[in-house]
XYZ file of C-alpha atoms in Angstrom:
407
model
C 0.000 0.000 0.000
C 1.361 3.510 -0.794
C 2.201 5.726 2.181
C -0.067 8.727 2.755
C 1.914 11.717 4.015
C -0.120 14.532 5.624
C 0.162 17.899 3.882
C 1.270 19.444 7.208
C 4.320 17.181 7.200
C 5.353 18.580 3.825
C 4.714 22.211 4.654
C 1.708 22.478 2.332
C -1.655 24.198 2.777
C -0.067 27.142 4.565
C 1.681 25.026 7.183
C 5.408 25.028 7.957
C 7.378 21.841 7.420
C 8.670 20.269 10.655
C 12.275 20.879 9.593
C 11.597 24.633 9.611
C 9.680 24.770 12.888
C 11.047 26.130 16.147
C 10.147 23.793 18.995
C 9.418 25.759 22.170
C 8.961 24.900 25.824
C 8.139 27.171 28.748
C 9.174 27.653 32.366
C 6.933 29.401 34.891
C 3.875 30.678 33.036
C 1.397 32.943 34.813
C -0.816 35.706 33.359
C 1.960 37.634 31.578
C 3.566 34.434 30.399
C 0.281 33.319 28.854
C 0.111 36.623 26.961
C 3.573 35.883 25.580
C 2.681 32.274 24.870
C -0.387 33.367 22.922
C 1.925 35.295 20.610
C 4.192 32.284 20.173
C 1.223 30.065 19.335
C 0.132 32.489 16.596
C 3.381 31.929 14.724
C 3.063 29.216 12.071
C 6.688 28.137 12.498
C 6.370 27.465 16.259
C 5.524 24.127 17.841
C 4.918 24.459 21.573
C 5.413 21.138 23.326
C 6.038 21.416 27.078
C 5.356 23.486 30.204
C 7.295 23.351 33.463
C 5.739 25.176 36.400
C 5.890 24.564 40.131
C 2.119 25.151 40.406
C -0.176 22.410 39.126
C -3.013 24.843 38.374
C -0.774 26.946 36.125
C 0.840 24.085 34.257
C -2.578 22.534 33.634
C -3.925 25.858 32.326
C -1.028 26.115 29.881
C -1.344 22.478 28.842
C -5.010 22.999 27.992
C -4.211 26.252 26.194
C -1.680 24.522 23.937
C -3.801 21.442 23.320
C -6.812 23.570 22.446
C -4.694 25.488 19.938
C -3.323 22.370 18.236
C -6.445 20.230 18.603
C -4.584 17.397 20.298
C -3.479 16.221 23.744
C 0.267 16.324 23.184
C 1.517 19.134 25.451
C 3.699 17.726 28.224
C 3.555 19.204 31.729
C 5.971 18.878 34.625
C 6.946 20.739 37.781
C 10.647 20.187 37.043
C 12.186 22.654 34.582
C 15.154 20.316 34.055
C 12.841 17.928 32.217
C 12.202 20.689 29.684
C 15.827 21.823 29.536
C 16.987 18.242 29.067
C 14.901 17.585 25.944
C 16.957 17.528 22.764
C 13.936 18.341 20.597
C 13.326 21.728 22.273
C 15.086 24.648 20.573
C 13.985 27.565 22.716
C 12.284 28.327 26.011
C 9.950 31.067 27.187
C 10.772 32.021 30.791
C 8.146 33.996 32.703
C 8.744 33.029 36.337
C 8.920 35.520 39.168
C 11.818 37.968 38.904
C 14.055 36.128 41.367
C 14.288 33.148 38.988
C 14.769 34.993 35.675
C 18.562 35.222 35.530
C 19.314 31.778 36.921
C 16.727 30.051 34.732
C 18.154 31.835 31.680
C 21.698 30.800 32.607
C 20.659 27.168 33.074
C 18.765 27.234 29.770
C 21.735 28.692 27.892
C 24.014 26.028 29.351
C 21.487 23.429 28.188
C 21.780 24.764 24.633
C 18.432 26.576 24.483
C 17.664 29.984 23.035
C 15.734 32.121 25.508
C 12.897 34.647 25.546
C 12.803 35.874 29.156
C 10.342 38.246 30.756
C 11.627 41.336 32.524
C 13.218 42.396 34.768
C 15.795 39.776 33.806
C 18.006 40.199 36.863
C 17.874 41.012 40.549
C 21.306 42.647 40.776
C 24.160 44.132 38.778
C 26.039 40.856 39.140
C 23.158 38.796 37.769
C 22.949 41.145 34.770
C 26.599 40.408 34.054
C 26.282 36.652 34.592
C 23.288 36.397 32.276
C 24.977 38.228 29.400
C 28.308 36.463 29.880
C 26.677 33.019 29.824
C 24.470 33.707 26.801
C 27.509 34.923 24.883
C 29.723 32.059 26.039
C 27.226 29.456 24.846
C 26.319 31.395 21.661
C 22.594 31.429 22.361
C 19.938 33.826 21.073
C 18.413 35.848 23.900
C 15.537 38.308 23.921
C 14.462 40.176 27.054
C 10.735 40.802 27.294
C 11.237 44.557 26.883
C 8.864 44.528 23.936
C 8.620 48.297 23.534
C 11.798 48.154 21.441
C 9.559 46.600 18.799
C 6.474 48.809 19.311
C 6.130 51.407 16.557
C 5.629 54.638 18.508
C 8.605 53.959 20.771
C 10.730 52.990 17.775
C 9.717 56.213 16.027
C 10.580 58.399 19.025
C 13.932 56.704 19.590
C 14.614 56.972 15.876
C 14.118 60.757 15.992
C 16.666 61.034 18.772
C 19.174 58.758 17.058
C 18.758 60.422 13.655
C 19.903 63.843 14.841
C 16.562 65.496 14.072
C 16.313 66.647 17.702
C 19.791 68.135 17.491
C 22.388 67.186 20.042
C 20.692 65.121 22.768
C 20.834 66.837 26.157
C 18.526 64.746 28.346
C 16.449 61.584 28.254
C 13.631 60.922 30.711
C 12.412 57.521 31.925
C 9.236 57.045 33.941
C 9.465 54.835 37.018
C 7.130 53.570 39.714
C 7.391 54.707 43.356
C 10.495 53.167 44.921
C 9.904 50.881 47.887
C 10.967 47.548 49.294
C 9.892 45.458 52.252
C 11.911 43.011 54.323
C 8.794 41.675 56.060
C 7.254 38.212 55.747
C 3.614 37.425 55.150
C 2.036 35.193 57.829
C 2.878 31.510 57.512
C 0.192 29.276 56.010
C 0.027 25.478 55.680
C 2.271 24.430 52.829
C 0.472 22.538 50.029
C 1.613 19.181 48.728
C 4.613 19.322 46.437
C 2.527 18.401 43.369
C 0.141 21.284 44.062
C 2.833 23.888 44.751
C 6.512 23.014 45.002
C 7.303 25.787 47.475
C 10.980 24.950 47.831
C 11.443 25.130 44.052
C 9.336 28.312 43.840
C 11.758 29.955 46.284
C 14.723 28.587 44.374
C 17.729 30.898 44.880
C 15.815 33.253 47.218
C 16.234 32.927 51.009
C 13.846 30.539 52.706
C 10.650 31.900 54.235
C 7.344 30.244 55.198
C 4.707 29.640 52.559
C 1.894 32.094 51.942
C -0.473 31.663 49.020
C -0.262 35.346 48.079
C 3.364 34.923 46.990
C 2.613 32.237 44.424
C -0.397 34.153 43.135
C 1.788 37.062 42.087
C 1.804 39.092 45.292
C 5.580 38.780 45.679
C 6.274 42.250 44.292
C 7.614 44.736 46.798
C 9.435 42.123 48.879
C 13.214 42.530 48.769
C 13.918 38.817 48.336
C 11.781 38.570 45.195
C 11.781 42.046 43.648
C 15.130 43.633 42.798
C 16.114 47.272 42.611
C 13.459 48.607 44.998
C 10.975 48.052 42.168
C 12.774 50.488 39.856
C 13.494 47.838 37.174
C 9.767 47.001 36.999
C 9.324 49.887 34.562
C 12.970 50.863 34.222
C 13.607 47.633 32.318
C 11.446 49.267 29.624
C 11.885 53.003 30.017
C 15.548 53.207 31.028
C 16.254 50.728 28.246
C 14.514 53.006 25.725
C 16.468 56.009 26.991
C 19.733 54.120 26.625
C 18.752 53.286 23.044
C 17.586 56.777 22.120
C 20.716 58.404 23.559
C 23.009 55.982 21.721
C 24.220 54.550 25.025
C 23.474 50.834 24.579
C 27.170 50.115 24.963
C 27.703 51.993 28.215
C 26.057 53.366 31.373
C 25.955 56.689 33.230
C 28.981 57.538 35.348
C 27.087 59.009 38.288
C 23.719 58.595 39.985
C 22.036 60.693 42.665
C 18.570 60.411 44.180
C 16.497 63.504 44.884
C 13.475 62.159 46.693
C 11.556 60.006 44.221
C 13.623 61.239 41.255
C 17.021 59.835 40.339
C 19.351 61.926 38.194
C 22.161 60.278 36.281
C 24.818 61.599 33.923
C 26.713 59.914 31.099
C 30.387 60.627 30.465
C 29.482 62.881 27.519
C 27.232 65.045 29.683
C 23.846 63.690 28.585
C 21.432 63.520 31.512
C 19.210 60.569 32.340
C 16.271 61.525 34.553
C 14.252 58.745 36.189
C 11.026 60.258 37.534
C 7.602 59.097 38.615
C 5.006 58.162 36.052
C 1.943 60.339 35.827
C -0.767 58.234 37.421
C -1.745 61.179 39.637
C -0.259 63.959 37.590
C 3.298 63.418 38.805
C 6.248 64.055 36.568
C 4.695 66.645 34.236
C 4.382 64.168 31.389
C 2.729 65.497 28.235
C 1.506 62.250 26.692
C -1.046 60.114 28.558
C -0.319 56.439 29.086
C 1.887 54.085 31.034
C 5.678 53.888 30.589
C 6.193 57.398 29.149
C 9.634 58.434 27.900
C 10.912 61.810 26.720
C 13.969 62.661 24.631
C 15.256 66.254 24.514
C 17.788 67.823 22.154
C 18.995 71.284 21.186
C 16.476 71.478 18.332
C 13.393 69.830 19.805
C 11.896 67.097 21.923
C 9.669 64.059 21.546
C 7.582 62.210 24.111
C 5.562 59.031 23.856
C 3.919 56.393 26.024
C 1.763 53.309 25.806
C -1.351 53.452 23.609
C 0.648 54.992 20.765
C 0.296 58.745 21.289
C 3.307 60.886 20.365
C 3.962 64.584 21.034
C 6.870 66.623 19.717
C 8.177 70.158 19.376
C 8.411 71.345 16.678
C 5.320 69.553 15.401
C 7.023 68.954 12.060
C 8.976 66.201 13.778
C 5.801 64.094 13.742
C 5.839 63.803 9.967
C 5.865 60.118 9.097
C 4.808 58.976 12.561
C 3.217 55.529 12.655
C -0.513 55.392 12.061
C -0.975 52.238 14.119
C -1.491 52.867 17.831
C -0.270 49.550 19.150
C -0.422 48.756 22.855
C 2.991 49.056 24.475
C 2.302 45.824 26.337
C 1.784 43.819 23.126
C 4.720 41.426 22.557
C 3.654 40.114 19.130
C 6.350 41.894 17.087
C 8.954 41.270 19.773
C 8.240 37.535 19.728
C 8.510 37.524 15.936
C 11.844 39.353 16.130
C 13.115 36.684 18.532
C 11.986 33.807 16.325
C 13.537 35.351 13.221
C 16.831 35.638 15.100
C 16.621 32.049 16.312
C 16.711 31.136 12.618
C 19.284 33.696 11.468
C 21.437 33.581 14.659
C 21.526 37.379 14.650
C 21.037 39.392 17.844
C 17.438 40.455 18.610
C 16.417 44.003 19.506
C 16.604 43.348 23.268
C 19.601 41.044 23.252
C 21.757 40.089 26.221
C 24.234 42.950 25.779
C 21.748 45.841 25.708
C 19.784 44.118 28.480
C 22.932 43.850 30.595
C 23.647 47.571 30.539
C 20.053 48.764 30.715
C 19.410 46.612 33.764
C 22.688 47.659 35.373
C 21.579 51.285 35.070
C 18.329 50.506 36.895
C 20.107 48.589 39.656
C 22.785 51.268 40.092
C 20.100 53.947 40.340
C 18.289 51.939 43.021
C 21.531 51.579 44.973
C 22.019 55.364 44.895
C 18.458 55.727 46.207
C 19.107 53.213 49.017
C 22.355 54.868 50.068
C 21.026 58.406 49.904
C 24.167 59.881 48.382
C 25.716 60.377 44.945
C 27.517 57.347 43.603
C 30.130 57.226 40.843
C 30.175 54.306 38.441
C 32.779 52.953 36.036
C 31.021 51.678 32.867
C 34.086 49.667 31.845
C 34.546 47.637 35.033
C 30.848 47.959 35.924
C 31.713 48.764 39.517
C 31.203 51.731 41.816
C 34.241 53.934 42.345
C 35.590 54.167 45.916
C 32.302 52.955 47.400
C 32.553 49.583 49.128
C 28.980 49.723 50.406
C 27.568 50.286 46.932
C 29.674 47.464 45.524
C 28.436 45.103 48.255
C 24.891 45.877 47.102
C 25.771 44.834 43.553
C 25.250 41.132 44.249
C 23.320 38.748 46.485
C 24.035 35.277 47.739
C 21.909 32.490 46.281
C 20.353 29.869 48.527
C 22.025 26.462 48.158
C 22.052 24.466 45.986
C 21.137 27.071 43.373
C 24.092 28.610 41.623
C 25.038 29.718 38.111
């Protein structure tokens, strides 16, 4: 009898042949991770095959999501990420755990030979930012941080104006941030679930031990020092500081000094350009012109441009807006960012938010938070990525990881 080969196996009828598909697994998928995963599933050259999550409810939700998309029952679920990292058929992983796992999970994935799309912030400290980039480069992996605004049209347009010289010489770039705060408290202890329901020890991972409370695993870990780096500054700074670095042409360096003035942190690059990190305008703070979350502003001798989520752009002179994008895409939408990552997985080129720009953008956020904690101006060497003559600041640049978790 002749063999009947399905059209999907040959790449016909609009499908992609298996040899051209990128096989993807995921580690730690909650609400934001499912938004990312939805974008991966929309890509015809992606085959999503496995979810690792320490919470049974979340891994089952993702398993059903994938199986519903493909019309089968093939998605594998496990609470052990090493089962996903150990599979030879998986090319890339989506990492969307809590922040305290991002860097270490990325490092382990790179060592396992996987390309990585990792949600932000990607590190808890300056040292983790360095370790992540060093490891990705050493193992020649493709890495994309989930700072998707680098691939959202209005932010690209605004940064392009600054980089093109149309604003004149850049004098200052402004990044919106959330109120800075961190807590060293513990939530009240609650009975720990069975390991198959929630693997609490694995959820903590490299973070110091503390008793279980359900709020942590439901996303209420933000604001606690052990789980949320940089006093919360990288929460938005991973996006807005990153965009300022890009617009100012500073992806390859960092500011040389940082000083907090209340809720505002002022930084200065070696060439004199100022980086101002100031509160977002939820209650009118910051004097932002454009409404929306994550606003940024770029100022030069000949004009300025400001933009935020929801696609609005303002500029002076108004002629700068000629050719601005018509599409008002949500700044939170990762669809183009995911596509950029997948294209680079195939080409082996560096994506828009690769490990090197992520390293320096995150270091800026962490250094700014350290200046805020210390309450005095700090001086930073962009070459050695250390504070100058400031032992206390340098001690804050890293944290110990709980055994046995190490890079």
